[in-house]
Coordinates of C-alpha atoms and ligand atoms in Angstrom, one line a residue:
M1 CA -20.6 37.9 32.6
S2 CA -24.3 37.4 31.2
G3 CA -26.3 34.0 31.6
A4 CA -25.7 33.1 28.0
D5 CA -22.0 33.1 28.0
L6 CA -22.6 30.3 31.2
A7 CA -25.1 28.4 29.0
D8 CA -22.4 28.2 26.2
A9 CA -19.7 27.2 28.6
P10 CA -17.7 24.0 27.1
L11 CA -18.1 22.1 30.2
L12 CA -21.8 22.4 30.1
R13 CA -22.1 21.9 26.2
A14 CA -19.9 18.7 26.3
C15 CA -21.9 17.4 29.2
R16 CA -25.0 17.7 26.6
G17 CA -22.8 15.9 24.1
L18 CA -22.7 19.0 21.9
P19 CA -19.5 20.3 20.1
A20 CA -17.4 22.8 22.2
E21 CA -14.8 25.1 21.6
R22 CA -12.1 23.1 23.4
V23 CA -12.1 19.9 25.5
P24 CA -13.3 21.2 28.9
V25 CA -11.2 20.2 31.8
W26 CA -11.5 19.7 35.8
F27 CA -9.9 17.7 38.1
M28 CA -12.0 15.9 40.9
R29 CA -10.2 16.7 44.1
Q30 CA -9.1 20.1 42.6
A31 CA -9.2 21.9 45.8
G32 CA -7.0 20.4 48.3
R33 CA -3.9 19.4 49.8
A34 CA -2.0 19.6 46.5
L35 CA -2.4 23.5 46.5
P36 CA 0.0 25.1 49.2
E37 CA -2.5 28.2 48.9
Y38 CA -5.3 25.4 50.2
R39 CA -2.9 24.0 53.1
A40 CA -1.9 27.8 54.3
L41 CA -5.7 28.9 54.6
R42 CA -7.1 25.6 56.1
G43 CA -4.8 25.4 58.8
T44 CA -5.3 22.1 61.2
G45 CA -9.2 22.2 61.7
S46 CA -11.6 19.7 60.6
I47 CA -12.7 20.1 56.9
L48 CA -16.2 20.1 57.9
D49 CA -15.7 23.4 60.0
A50 CA -14.2 24.6 56.8
V51 CA -17.1 23.7 54.8
R52 CA -19.5 25.5 57.6
D53 CA -17.4 28.9 56.6
P54 CA -19.0 30.1 53.5
A55 CA -16.5 32.9 52.7
L56 CA -13.5 30.2 53.5
A57 CA -14.9 27.5 51.6
A58 CA -15.9 29.9 48.6
E59 CA -12.0 31.1 48.7
I60 CA -11.2 27.4 48.6
T61 CA -13.4 26.4 45.5
L62 CA -12.1 29.4 43.6
Q63 CA -8.3 28.3 44.5
P64 CA -7.9 25.8 41.7
V65 CA -9.9 27.8 39.0
R66 CA -7.1 30.7 39.4
R67 CA -4.4 28.3 39.6
Y68 CA -5.3 25.6 37.1
G69 CA -7.5 27.7 34.6
V70 CA -9.8 24.7 34.7
D71 CA -13.1 24.9 33.1
A72 CA -15.3 24.3 36.2
A73 CA -15.1 24.7 40.2
I74 CA -16.2 22.1 42.1
L75 CA -17.9 23.1 45.4
Y76 CA -15.7 22.6 48.2
S77 CA -17.7 20.5 50.8
D78 CA -17.8 16.6 51.2
I79 CA -20.1 13.5 50.8
V80 CA -21.2 13.2 54.4
V81 CA -22.0 16.8 54.9
P82 CA -25.8 16.0 54.9
A83 CA -25.3 13.2 57.3
A84 CA -23.4 15.2 59.6
A85 CA -25.6 18.0 59.4
I86 CA -28.6 16.2 60.7
G87 CA -26.6 14.9 63.6
F88 CA -25.8 11.6 62.6
G89 CA -22.3 11.5 64.0
V90 CA -20.0 11.6 61.5
D91 CA -16.5 13.7 61.2
I92 CA -13.8 13.5 58.9
T93 CA -10.3 12.6 60.3
P94 CA -7.4 13.9 58.4
G95 CA -5.6 11.1 56.3
V96 CA -8.4 8.7 57.2
G97 CA -11.6 10.0 55.6
P98 CA -14.9 10.1 57.2
V99 CA -15.6 8.3 60.8
V100 CA -18.9 7.8 62.4
T101 CA -19.0 7.3 66.0
E102 CA -22.1 4.9 66.1
P103 CA -22.3 3.0 62.9
F104 CA -25.7 2.2 61.2
S105 CA -26.5 -1.5 62.2
S106 CA -30.3 -2.2 62.6
A107 CA -33.6 -0.7 61.7
A108 CA -33.6 1.5 64.9
D109 CA -30.9 3.7 63.4
L110 CA -33.3 4.5 60.8
A111 CA -34.7 6.8 63.5
R112 CA -31.5 8.8 63.4
L113 CA -32.0 9.6 59.6
R114 CA -34.6 12.2 59.7
P115 CA -35.2 14.1 56.4
F116 CA -32.3 16.5 55.6
V117 CA -33.7 20.0 55.3
P118 CA -30.8 22.0 53.6
E119 CA -32.1 25.6 54.5
E120 CA -32.3 24.9 58.0
D121 CA -29.6 22.1 58.7
A122 CA -27.1 23.4 55.9
P123 CA -27.6 26.7 55.1
Y124 CA -23.7 27.4 54.7
V125 CA -24.0 25.4 51.6
A126 CA -25.9 27.5 49.8
D127 CA -24.3 30.8 50.9
T128 CA -21.1 29.3 49.5
V129 CA -22.6 28.3 46.2
R130 CA -24.0 31.7 45.9
L131 CA -20.9 33.4 46.6
V132 CA -18.8 31.4 44.2
V133 CA -21.2 31.8 41.6
A134 CA -21.2 35.5 41.9
E135 CA -17.2 35.3 41.3
L136 CA -17.3 32.6 38.6
G137 CA -19.0 34.5 35.7
A138 CA -19.1 32.3 32.8
T139 CA -17.2 29.5 34.6
P140 CA -19.7 26.6 35.5
L141 CA -19.8 25.5 39.3
I142 CA -20.5 21.8 39.8
G143 CA -22.7 20.6 42.7
F144 CA -22.3 17.1 44.1
A145 CA -23.6 14.9 46.7
G146 CA -22.7 11.1 47.6
A147 CA -24.7 8.5 45.8
P148 CA -26.7 6.3 48.6
F149 CA -24.4 3.6 48.1
T150 CA -21.3 5.2 48.7
V151 CA -22.7 7.1 51.8
A152 CA -24.4 4.2 53.3
S153 CA -20.8 2.5 53.2
Y154 CA -19.5 5.0 55.5
L155 CA -22.2 5.0 57.8
I156 CA -22.4 1.1 58.3
E157 CA -18.8 0.5 58.2
G158 CA -18.0 3.4 60.5
R159 CA -14.8 4.4 58.7
P160 CA -13.2 3.6 55.1
S161 CA -13.0 -0.1 54.4
R162 CA -11.3 -2.1 51.8
T163 CA -13.8 -4.7 51.8
Y164 CA -17.1 -3.5 52.7
G165 CA -17.9 -6.5 54.4
R166 CA -20.8 -5.2 57.0
T167 CA -22.1 -3.1 54.0
K168 CA -22.4 -6.0 51.9
A169 CA -23.7 -8.6 54.7
M170 CA -26.4 -6.1 55.5
L171 CA -27.2 -5.6 51.4
H172 CA -27.5 -9.5 51.2
G173 CA -28.7 -10.4 54.6
E174 CA -31.2 -7.7 55.3
P175 CA -32.0 -6.3 51.8
E176 CA -35.2 -4.5 53.2
L177 CA -33.3 -2.7 55.8
F178 CA -30.5 -1.7 53.4
A179 CA -33.2 -0.6 50.6
A180 CA -34.7 1.7 53.4
L181 CA -31.3 3.3 54.4
L182 CA -30.5 3.8 50.7
D183 CA -33.9 5.3 50.0
R184 CA -33.2 7.8 53.3
L185 CA -29.8 8.7 51.5
A186 CA -31.4 9.2 48.1
D187 CA -33.8 11.8 49.6
M188 CA -30.9 13.4 51.5
A189 CA -29.0 13.5 48.2
I190 CA -32.0 15.2 46.4
A191 CA -32.4 17.4 48.8
S192 CA -28.8 18.7 48.8
L193 CA -28.5 18.9 45.1
L194 CA -31.8 20.8 44.6
A195 CA -30.8 23.2 47.2
Q196 CA -27.4 23.6 45.3
V197 CA -28.8 24.3 41.6
E198 CA -31.5 26.5 43.3
A199 CA -28.2 28.6 44.7
G200 CA -26.6 28.4 41.1
A201 CA -24.8 25.5 40.7
S202 CA -25.0 24.5 36.9
A203 CA -24.1 21.0 36.7
I204 CA -24.2 18.2 39.4
Q205 CA -21.8 14.9 40.0
L206 CA -23.2 12.0 42.0
F207 CA -20.1 10.6 43.4
D208 CA -20.7 6.7 44.0
S209 CA -16.9 6.1 44.5
W210 CA -17.4 2.7 46.0
A211 CA -19.9 1.0 43.6
G212 CA -17.0 -0.6 41.8
A213 CA -16.8 -3.0 44.9
L214 CA -20.0 -4.7 43.6
A215 CA -20.9 -7.3 40.8
P216 CA -23.0 -6.1 38.4
D217 CA -26.1 -7.9 39.2
V218 CA -26.1 -6.7 42.9
Y219 CA -25.4 -3.2 41.9
E220 CA -28.2 -3.3 39.2
A221 CA -30.8 -4.8 42.0
H222 CA -29.6 -3.3 45.2
V223 CA -27.9 0.1 44.4
L224 CA -29.0 1.4 41.1
P225 CA -32.8 2.3 41.8
A226 CA -31.7 4.7 44.6
S227 CA -29.1 6.3 42.5
R228 CA -31.7 6.4 39.6
K229 CA -34.1 8.2 42.1
V230 CA -31.7 11.0 42.7
L231 CA -30.8 11.2 39.0
D232 CA -34.4 11.4 38.3
A233 CA -35.2 13.8 40.7
L234 CA -32.7 16.5 39.3
A235 CA -34.1 15.8 35.7
A236 CA -36.9 18.7 36.0
T237 CA -34.0 21.1 36.7
G238 CA -32.3 20.8 33.3
V239 CA -28.7 20.8 34.8
P240 CA -26.2 18.2 33.4
R241 CA -25.9 15.3 35.6
I242 CA -22.5 13.2 35.9
H243 CA -22.6 9.8 37.5
F244 CA -18.7 8.6 38.7
G245 CA -17.3 5.8 40.5
V246 CA -14.1 4.0 40.9
G247 CA -13.2 0.4 39.3
T248 CA -16.8 0.5 37.5
G249 CA -15.6 -0.9 34.3
E250 CA -18.2 -3.6 34.5
L251 CA -20.8 -1.3 35.7
L252 CA -20.4 1.4 33.2
H253 CA -23.6 0.5 30.9
L254 CA -25.7 0.4 34.5
M255 CA -24.3 3.8 35.8
G256 CA -25.6 4.9 32.1
E257 CA -28.9 3.5 32.6
A258 CA -29.3 5.1 36.0
G259 CA -30.0 8.4 34.2
A260 CA -27.0 10.3 34.2
D261 CA -26.0 12.5 31.3
V262 CA -22.4 12.0 31.5
V263 CA -20.6 8.6 32.8
G264 CA -17.1 9.2 34.7
V265 CA -14.5 6.8 33.8
D266 CA -11.6 5.7 35.8
W267 CA -8.2 5.0 34.1
R268 CA -8.8 0.9 34.0
V269 CA -11.2 1.3 31.0
P270 CA -9.7 2.8 28.0
L271 CA -12.0 6.1 27.1
D272 CA -12.8 4.4 23.6
V273 CA -13.7 1.1 25.0
A274 CA -15.9 3.2 27.6
R275 CA -17.7 5.0 25.2
Q276 CA -18.9 1.8 23.6
R277 CA -20.3 0.7 27.1
V278 CA -22.4 4.1 27.3
P279 CA -23.9 4.7 23.9
G280 CA -25.3 7.9 23.5
K281 CA -24.0 9.4 27.1
A282 CA -21.3 11.9 27.3
V283 CA -18.1 10.7 29.1
Q284 CA -15.6 12.3 31.7
G285 CA -11.9 11.1 31.9
N286 CA -9.9 9.3 32.4
L287 CA -5.9 10.1 33.1
D288 CA -4.8 8.1 36.0
P289 CA -3.9 10.4 38.6
A290 CA -0.5 8.7 39.5
V291 CA 0.6 9.3 36.0
C292 CA 0.7 12.8 37.0
L293 CA 3.7 12.0 39.6
A294 CA 5.7 10.8 36.5
P295 CA 8.0 13.0 34.1
W296 CA 6.1 15.7 32.1
P297 CA 7.0 13.7 28.8
V298 CA 4.9 10.6 30.2
V299 CA 2.1 12.7 31.4
A300 CA 2.0 14.7 28.1
E301 CA 2.0 11.3 26.3
R302 CA -1.1 9.8 28.4
T303 CA -2.8 12.8 28.4
R304 CA -2.5 12.6 24.5
D305 CA -3.6 9.3 24.8
V306 CA -6.8 9.9 26.4
L307 CA -7.8 12.8 24.0
A308 CA -6.9 10.4 21.2
R309 CA -8.9 7.8 22.5
N310 CA -11.8 10.1 22.6
G311 CA -11.1 10.9 18.9
G312 CA -12.5 14.5 18.8
R313 CA -16.4 13.4 19.4
P314 CA -18.6 15.7 21.2
G315 CA -19.4 14.9 24.8
H316 CA -16.1 14.6 26.6
V317 CA -15.1 15.9 29.6
F318 CA -11.2 15.6 30.4
N319 CA -10.7 14.8 34.3
L320 CA -8.5 12.3 35.9
G321 CA -9.9 9.0 36.7
H322 CA -10.3 9.9 40.4
G323 CA -8.8 12.7 42.9
V324 CA -6.0 14.6 42.7
L325 CA -3.3 12.9 44.8
P326 CA -2.1 15.4 47.5
E327 CA 1.8 14.8 46.7
L328 CA 1.1 15.8 43.3
D329 CA 3.3 19.0 41.8
P330 CA 0.2 21.5 41.0
G331 CA 2.4 22.8 38.2
V332 CA 1.7 19.5 36.4
L333 CA -1.9 20.0 36.5
A334 CA -1.5 23.6 34.9
E335 CA 0.5 21.9 32.2
V336 CA -2.5 19.3 31.7
V337 CA -5.2 22.1 31.5
A338 CA -3.0 24.1 28.9
L339 CA -2.1 20.7 26.9
V340 CA -6.0 19.7 26.7
H341 CA -7.0 23.2 25.6
E342 CA -4.4 23.3 23.2
E343 CA -4.8 19.8 21.6
G344 CA -8.4 18.8 22.6
R345 CA -10.7 19.6 20.0
A346 CA -14.4 18.0 19.7
D347 CA -14.9 18.7 16.2
G348 CA -18.6 17.6 16.4
Ligands
CP3_401 O1 -11.9 19.8 45.2 C1 -13.2 18.5 45.1 O2 -12.9 17.6 44.7 C2 -14.4 19.4 45.8 C3 -14.3 19.0 47.3 C4 -14.4 17.2 47.6 C5 -14.1 16.8 48.9 N1 -14.7 15.8 49.3 C6 -13.3 17.5 49.9 C7 -12.6 16.7 50.9 C8 -15.4 16.4 47.2 C9 -16.0 16.4 45.7 C10 -15.3 15.2 48.2 C11 -16.4 13.9 47.8 C12 -16.0 13.0 48.8 N2 -15.5 12.7 49.9 C13 -16.0 11.4 47.9 C14 -16.2 11.2 46.6 C15 -15.0 11.5 45.9 C16 -13.8 10.5 45.8 O3 -12.7 10.8 46.0 O4 -14.0 9.6 45.6 C17 -15.5 10.7 49.0 C18 -15.5 9.1 49.0 C19 -15.6 11.3 50.4 C20 -15.0 11.2 51.6 C21 -13.7 11.4 52.1 N3 -13.5 12.7 52.6 C22 -12.4 10.9 52.1 C23 -12.0 9.7 51.5 C24 -11.4 11.7 52.5 C25 -10.0 11.7 52.3 C26 -9.7 11.8 53.9 C27 -7.8 12.3 53.8 O5 -7.9 13.3 54.4 O6 -7.2 11.8 52.9 C28 -12.3 12.9 52.9 C29 -11.8 14.2 53.5 C30 -11.6 15.5 52.4 N4 -12.7 16.0 51.7 C31 -10.8 16.3 52.1 C32 -10.9 17.2 51.0 C33 -10.1 18.1 50.4 C34 -9.1 16.2 52.3 C35 -9.0 16.6 54.1 C36 -8.8 18.2 54.3 O7 -8.1 18.5 53.4 O8 -8.9 18.2 55.5

C-alpha cells in the first residue's frame, strides 16, 4: 500500500474534521483479555514483559485489527512503560493495574525521574511500531502516552485509587512540587510520543483517564498546562492528536483548548451535547462499554443513537466511551464495527 492510501485513511480524515468514506471505528483496549487469541498468546507473565518483546507486542497489536476489522490499530503498550523503563519501580499487577514500590512523595523523588531516552531506555517500543506499521499497510497505527496527571496519580498513590487523595493533597498543598512532577512527566510523554511517530505511528492519543476527578478550575490551573505542553510539542509532527479522559463532561471545553485535534468523550455526555462543548474539534466516542454486554438489539440501538447524535457531521471517530470490558463477547464488537461501517456516513 502506498503512503497516499494511508493519508486518506478514514481515521486520519475524521481526526482532521474532513469528510470520510465511512465513520472510522476502533476501540480503546481492543487488544486485551476479551480476545481468546490474546489470552492464549499472553500467558501469565507481566504485561510489561510482553511489551518488551516486539514480535509478541506487534502480534497482539494486530490481533484486534484482524478480528474486528477496525479502522486503526493502537500500540500494545501501557501508560507506565516510560516510568518503568527509567527504573522508577512500577509493575502492573494483573487485575489491579500499575503498582509502584516506592511512591512519589517529596522533592527528593524528583531525582528518581531522570529524562526518558526512548532509543536507550525502551528501544523495543519503536521496534514494535515498525513491525506493526509494516503489516498494516493503509490502516493507521495510533501511538499513545499517559497524560502527566494520570501517570502522576499512579506514581503518587502507588496503586489505582478511587479518591486520588494523596494526589490532590500534593496538588493543593505543594503546588510547586506537583508542577515539577507534571513537567517531568510531560517531557517523558513528549519523548515517548515523538519516538512512536518517528517510527511510523500516524496518530497519537494522550490518555488523561482520571482527569475527570478534578474540578474545572483546578484542572485548568494545575493540569492543563502540562497536557498542553505535550500536545503542543507534537504539533510539528503533523499527526492528529486525540485527548481522552473519563468523566470529563465538565472539562471537555478545556481539554479541547489544551491543543488536541480530537476530544474523546465518555458515555456520560451525549455526543451532540459534547460537540457543542468543543466547537471546531473532532470528537471520539462514545458508546458505553457495558452496553455491549446487553442483548444485540440494545447494542445496535445504542450504536445507532451515537451515530444519530453525530448526525453525519465529519469529524467523528466512533469508539467506546472507555476500554473494552474483559468479559465482553468479541463477536459483539465485530457486529458494532459492521453496523458503524454500514450506517455511519459522514456526509460532509
Ligand atoms: O488495546 C489497547 O488499548 C492498547 C493497549 C493499552 C494497554 N494499556 C494495555 C493493557 C493501552 C492504550 C493502555 C493504557 C492505559 N493503561 C491506561 C489509559 C486507558 C484507560 O483504560 O483509561 C491506563 C489508566 C492504564 C493503566 C493500567 N494498565 C490499568 C488500569 C490496567 C488494568 C489492570 C487489569 O488487569 O485490569 C493496566 C493493565 C493493562 N494494560 C492490560 C492491558 C491489555 C490488562 C492486563 C493484561 O492483559 O495483562
